[in-house]
Amino acid sequence: ASLGTYGWLIVAGECLLMMSSQTLFVTFGSWLGDVFDLGAVGISAVVFGLGLGELAASITSVRRTDVWGKETSAARGAMVMVPAAIALALGHGHLAIGIAALVVAVLGFEFGIVSIISVGTSLVPNRPARGLGILLAGGTMGRAIASIPATRLYERDGMVAPAIMCAVLATCAAVTMLVAHRAGTRPR
């Protein structure tokens, strides 16, 4: 059972979306500690806030995805990440700006990823588990691929480079999801 063009575009888009978020997830704790001297308690408070934001984004995705369409919703989530990541790159030296930008980027990611996961069950006709497994494997691969360059960029350039990497990858994810939507070769 082949994924076809539509399926591979969806897997690629989800991989890119996961890569974009991973650039921030693997670096923001170090950034908060290095630049703002936040300890474990401070970083945990930020993580708790991000978790609440993720919950809100997931609920919003559940409400909007059926109206906008899965691919379009995923693309919109990725597009929210782009200006947020740019704001993080520009405002990384200011705690309030940096955290606000980080929160918005994570909200965009969560909205996008929740929107696209349901596509996985229809990627391989009559094999919903296989399709979902391929989609999730693509996302896991994306996270693994992005982790090393993001941390190396952080060590070399601080938060600027991983944030720019996030913006570029999120743009690629959005474009890929929109191309998938326009391909019109969704399995029935």
mmCIF file of C-alpha atoms in Angstrom:
data_model
loop_
_atom_site.group_PDB
_atom_site.id
_atom_site.type_symbol
_atom_site.label_atom_id
_atom_site.label_comp_id
_atom_site.label_asym_id
_atom_site.label_seq_id
_atom_site.Cartn_x
_atom_site.Cartn_y
_atom_site.Cartn_z
ATOM 1 C CA ALA A 1 0.000 0.000 0.000
ATOM 2 C CA SER A 2 1.603 3.190 -1.235
ATOM 3 C CA LEU A 3 1.247 6.631 0.284
ATOM 4 C CA GLY A 4 1.089 8.384 -3.052
ATOM 5 C CA THR A 5 2.025 12.007 -3.653
ATOM 6 C CA TYR A 6 -0.499 13.391 -1.193
ATOM 7 C CA GLY A 7 0.650 11.056 1.588
ATOM 8 C CA TRP A 8 4.331 11.807 1.121
ATOM 9 C CA LEU A 9 3.603 15.542 1.103
ATOM 10 C CA ILE A 10 1.724 15.189 4.384
ATOM 11 C CA VAL A 11 4.546 13.171 5.959
ATOM 12 C CA ALA A 12 7.122 15.697 4.709
ATOM 13 C CA GLY A 13 5.045 18.605 6.010
ATOM 14 C CA GLU A 14 4.644 16.999 9.408
ATOM 15 C CA CYS A 15 8.372 16.199 9.515
ATOM 16 C CA LEU A 16 9.177 19.862 8.754
ATOM 17 C CA LEU A 17 6.676 21.069 11.357
ATOM 18 C CA MET A 18 8.254 18.845 14.005
ATOM 19 C CA MET A 19 11.728 20.004 12.972
ATOM 20 C CA SER A 20 10.705 23.637 13.325
ATOM 21 C CA SER A 21 9.375 23.164 16.837
ATOM 22 C CA GLN A 22 12.333 21.047 17.914
ATOM 23 C CA THR A 23 14.743 23.896 17.178
ATOM 24 C CA LEU A 24 13.058 25.814 20.008
ATOM 25 C CA PHE A 25 12.304 22.906 22.327
ATOM 26 C CA VAL A 26 15.939 21.798 22.592
ATOM 27 C CA THR A 27 17.329 25.305 23.090
ATOM 28 C CA PHE A 28 14.894 27.415 25.104
ATOM 29 C CA GLY A 29 15.866 26.006 28.509
ATOM 30 C CA SER A 30 19.527 26.765 27.918
ATOM 31 C CA TRP A 31 18.619 30.211 26.578
ATOM 32 C CA LEU A 32 16.558 31.049 29.654
ATOM 33 C CA GLY A 33 19.368 29.867 31.928
ATOM 34 C CA ASP A 34 22.260 31.404 30.016
ATOM 35 C CA VAL A 35 20.762 34.798 29.182
ATOM 36 C CA PHE A 36 18.355 35.418 32.064
ATOM 37 C CA ASP A 37 19.888 33.216 34.766
ATOM 38 C CA LEU A 38 16.621 31.331 35.255
ATOM 39 C CA GLY A 39 17.030 28.227 37.344
ATOM 40 C CA ALA A 40 15.022 25.042 37.354
ATOM 41 C CA VAL A 41 12.017 26.657 39.063
ATOM 42 C CA GLY A 42 11.870 29.543 36.586
ATOM 43 C CA ILE A 43 12.237 27.261 33.584
ATOM 44 C CA SER A 44 9.588 24.933 35.029
ATOM 45 C CA ALA A 45 7.199 27.878 35.344
ATOM 46 C CA VAL A 46 7.759 28.697 31.665
ATOM 47 C CA VAL A 47 7.206 25.054 30.721
ATOM 48 C CA PHE A 48 3.983 24.992 32.757
ATOM 49 C CA GLY A 49 2.790 28.096 30.915
ATOM 50 C CA LEU A 50 3.697 26.503 27.592
ATOM 51 C CA GLY A 51 1.685 23.428 28.566
ATOM 52 C CA LEU A 52 -1.384 25.551 29.288
ATOM 53 C CA GLY A 53 -0.895 27.266 25.942
ATOM 54 C CA GLU A 54 -0.622 23.902 24.204
ATOM 55 C CA LEU A 55 -3.898 22.827 25.778
ATOM 56 C CA ALA A 56 -5.615 25.981 24.515
ATOM 57 C CA ALA A 57 -4.135 25.508 21.031
ATOM 58 C CA SER A 58 -5.261 21.873 20.941
ATOM 59 C CA ILE A 59 -8.814 22.808 21.898
ATOM 60 C CA THR A 60 -8.847 25.565 19.283
ATOM 61 C CA SER A 61 -7.553 23.131 16.667
ATOM 62 C CA VAL A 62 -10.327 20.684 17.469
ATOM 63 C CA ARG A 63 -12.855 23.455 16.881
ATOM 64 C CA ARG A 64 -11.351 24.927 13.689
ATOM 65 C CA THR A 65 -9.774 22.054 11.754
ATOM 66 C CA ASP A 66 -13.008 20.558 10.436
ATOM 67 C CA VAL A 67 -14.066 24.006 9.238
ATOM 68 C CA TRP A 68 -10.786 25.039 7.598
ATOM 69 C CA GLY A 69 -9.569 21.593 6.552
ATOM 70 C CA LYS A 70 -6.711 19.587 8.017
ATOM 71 C CA GLU A 71 -3.942 20.654 5.655
ATOM 72 C CA THR A 72 -4.963 24.320 5.727
ATOM 73 C CA SER A 73 -5.173 24.294 9.511
ATOM 74 C CA ALA A 74 -1.726 22.712 9.789
ATOM 75 C CA ALA A 75 -0.352 25.331 7.391
ATOM 76 C CA ARG A 76 -1.938 28.132 9.412
ATOM 77 C CA GLY A 77 -0.392 26.789 12.606
ATOM 78 C CA ALA A 78 3.010 26.711 10.917
ATOM 79 C CA MET A 79 2.470 30.241 9.583
ATOM 80 C CA VAL A 80 1.819 31.488 13.128
ATOM 81 C CA MET A 81 5.226 30.126 14.072
ATOM 82 C CA VAL A 82 7.085 32.184 11.455
ATOM 83 C CA PRO A 83 6.586 35.733 12.811
ATOM 84 C CA ALA A 84 6.843 34.414 16.374
ATOM 85 C CA ALA A 85 10.225 32.829 15.632
ATOM 86 C CA ILE A 86 11.401 36.014 13.921
ATOM 87 C CA ALA A 87 10.271 38.019 16.957
ATOM 88 C CA LEU A 88 12.216 35.605 19.163
ATOM 89 C CA ALA A 89 15.324 36.050 17.009
ATOM 90 C CA LEU A 90 15.014 39.831 17.244
ATOM 91 C CA GLY A 91 13.908 40.030 20.890
ATOM 92 C CA HIS A 92 15.952 37.200 22.388
ATOM 93 C CA GLY A 93 17.684 39.583 24.775
ATOM 94 C CA HIS A 94 14.436 40.713 26.433
ATOM 95 C CA LEU A 95 12.741 38.200 28.707
ATOM 96 C CA ALA A 96 9.135 39.336 28.178
ATOM 97 C CA ILE A 97 9.453 39.602 24.388
ATOM 98 C CA GLY A 98 11.327 36.335 24.147
ATOM 99 C CA ILE A 99 8.879 34.355 26.253
ATOM 100 C CA ALA A 100 5.863 35.882 24.493
ATOM 101 C CA ALA A 101 7.359 34.956 21.105
ATOM 102 C CA LEU A 102 8.202 31.455 22.350
ATOM 103 C CA VAL A 103 4.653 30.946 23.614
ATOM 104 C CA VAL A 104 3.122 32.063 20.312
ATOM 105 C CA ALA A 105 5.472 29.787 18.350
ATOM 106 C CA VAL A 106 4.544 26.820 20.535
ATOM 107 C CA LEU A 107 0.840 27.647 20.194
ATOM 108 C CA GLY A 108 1.180 27.687 16.411
ATOM 109 C CA PHE A 109 3.021 24.385 16.452
ATOM 110 C CA GLU A 110 0.486 22.690 18.698
ATOM 111 C CA PHE A 111 -2.421 23.926 16.591
ATOM 112 C CA GLY A 112 -0.713 22.668 13.436
ATOM 113 C CA ILE A 113 0.333 19.281 14.747
ATOM 114 C CA VAL A 114 -3.066 18.475 16.244
ATOM 115 C CA SER A 115 -4.666 19.499 12.946
ATOM 116 C CA ILE A 116 -2.578 17.137 10.859
ATOM 117 C CA ILE A 117 -2.414 14.025 13.049
ATOM 118 C CA SER A 118 -5.904 12.885 12.071
ATOM 119 C CA VAL A 119 -4.826 12.699 8.417
ATOM 120 C CA GLY A 120 -2.526 9.829 9.306
ATOM 121 C CA THR A 121 -5.317 7.286 9.591
ATOM 122 C CA SER A 122 -6.342 7.872 5.966
ATOM 123 C CA LEU A 123 -2.888 7.934 4.354
ATOM 124 C CA VAL A 124 -2.846 4.217 3.507
ATOM 125 C CA PRO A 125 -6.208 2.909 2.264
ATOM 126 C CA ASN A 126 -7.630 0.201 4.534
ATOM 127 C CA ARG A 127 -4.562 0.432 6.794
ATOM 128 C CA PRO A 128 -5.228 3.243 9.303
ATOM 129 C CA ALA A 129 -2.595 2.125 11.804
ATOM 130 C CA ARG A 130 0.075 1.904 9.120
ATOM 131 C CA GLY A 131 -0.696 5.404 7.859
ATOM 132 C CA LEU A 132 -0.665 6.898 11.338
ATOM 133 C CA GLY A 133 2.542 5.040 12.172
ATOM 134 C CA ILE A 134 4.271 6.389 9.049
ATOM 135 C CA LEU A 135 3.131 9.917 9.878
ATOM 136 C CA LEU A 136 4.364 9.678 13.470
ATOM 137 C CA ALA A 137 7.654 8.127 12.338
ATOM 138 C CA GLY A 138 8.153 11.058 9.967
ATOM 139 C CA GLY A 139 7.623 13.480 12.838
ATOM 140 C CA THR A 140 10.006 11.592 15.100
ATOM 141 C CA MET A 141 12.605 11.605 12.354
ATOM 142 C CA GLY A 142 12.165 15.362 11.977
ATOM 143 C CA ARG A 143 12.709 15.946 15.679
ATOM 144 C CA ALA A 144 15.845 13.806 15.649
ATOM 145 C CA ILE A 145 17.252 15.525 12.567
ATOM 146 C CA ALA A 146 16.713 19.043 13.961
ATOM 147 C CA SER A 147 18.107 18.447 17.451
ATOM 148 C CA ILE A 148 21.824 18.414 16.656
ATOM 149 C CA PRO A 149 22.021 21.415 14.311
ATOM 150 C CA ALA A 150 19.731 23.463 16.556
ATOM 151 C CA THR A 151 21.872 22.861 19.637
ATOM 152 C CA ARG A 152 25.084 23.502 17.706
ATOM 153 C CA LEU A 153 23.649 26.734 16.318
ATOM 154 C CA TYR A 154 22.604 27.752 19.822
ATOM 155 C CA GLU A 155 26.095 27.116 21.162
ATOM 156 C CA ARG A 156 27.600 29.154 18.337
ATOM 157 C CA ASP A 157 25.080 32.013 17.962
ATOM 158 C CA GLY A 158 22.738 31.940 20.945
ATOM 159 C CA MET A 159 18.989 31.885 20.395
ATOM 160 C CA VAL A 160 19.067 33.887 17.149
ATOM 161 C CA ALA A 161 20.092 31.037 14.841
ATOM 162 C CA PRO A 162 17.704 28.350 16.178
ATOM 163 C CA ALA A 163 14.841 30.864 16.006
ATOM 164 C CA ILE A 164 15.664 31.665 12.374
ATOM 165 C CA MET A 165 15.953 27.945 11.665
ATOM 166 C CA CYS A 166 12.489 27.534 13.191
ATOM 167 C CA ALA A 167 11.051 30.265 10.951
ATOM 168 C CA VAL A 168 12.553 28.760 7.801
ATOM 169 C CA LEU A 169 11.393 25.221 8.608
ATOM 170 C CA ALA A 170 7.900 26.406 9.598
ATOM 171 C CA THR A 171 7.643 28.261 6.280
ATOM 172 C CA CYS A 172 8.629 25.074 4.443
ATOM 173 C CA ALA A 173 6.070 23.095 6.471
ATOM 174 C CA ALA A 174 3.287 25.555 5.637
ATOM 175 C CA VAL A 175 4.126 25.512 1.925
ATOM 176 C CA THR A 176 4.276 21.705 1.894
ATOM 177 C CA MET A 177 0.881 21.409 3.614
ATOM 178 C CA LEU A 178 -0.679 23.879 1.166
ATOM 179 C CA VAL A 179 0.802 21.973 -1.781
ATOM 180 C CA ALA A 180 -0.664 18.771 -0.323
ATOM 181 C CA HIS A 181 -4.042 20.468 -0.002
ATOM 182 C CA ARG A 182 -3.901 21.650 -3.599
ATOM 183 C CA ALA A 183 -2.653 18.291 -4.905
ATOM 184 C CA GLY A 184 -6.159 16.968 -4.426
ATOM 185 C CA THR A 185 -4.955 13.391 -4.450
ATOM 186 C CA ARG A 186 -6.260 12.530 -1.018
ATOM 187 C CA PRO A 187 -7.093 8.862 -0.598
ATOM 188 C CA ARG A 188 -10.775 8.092 -0.382
#
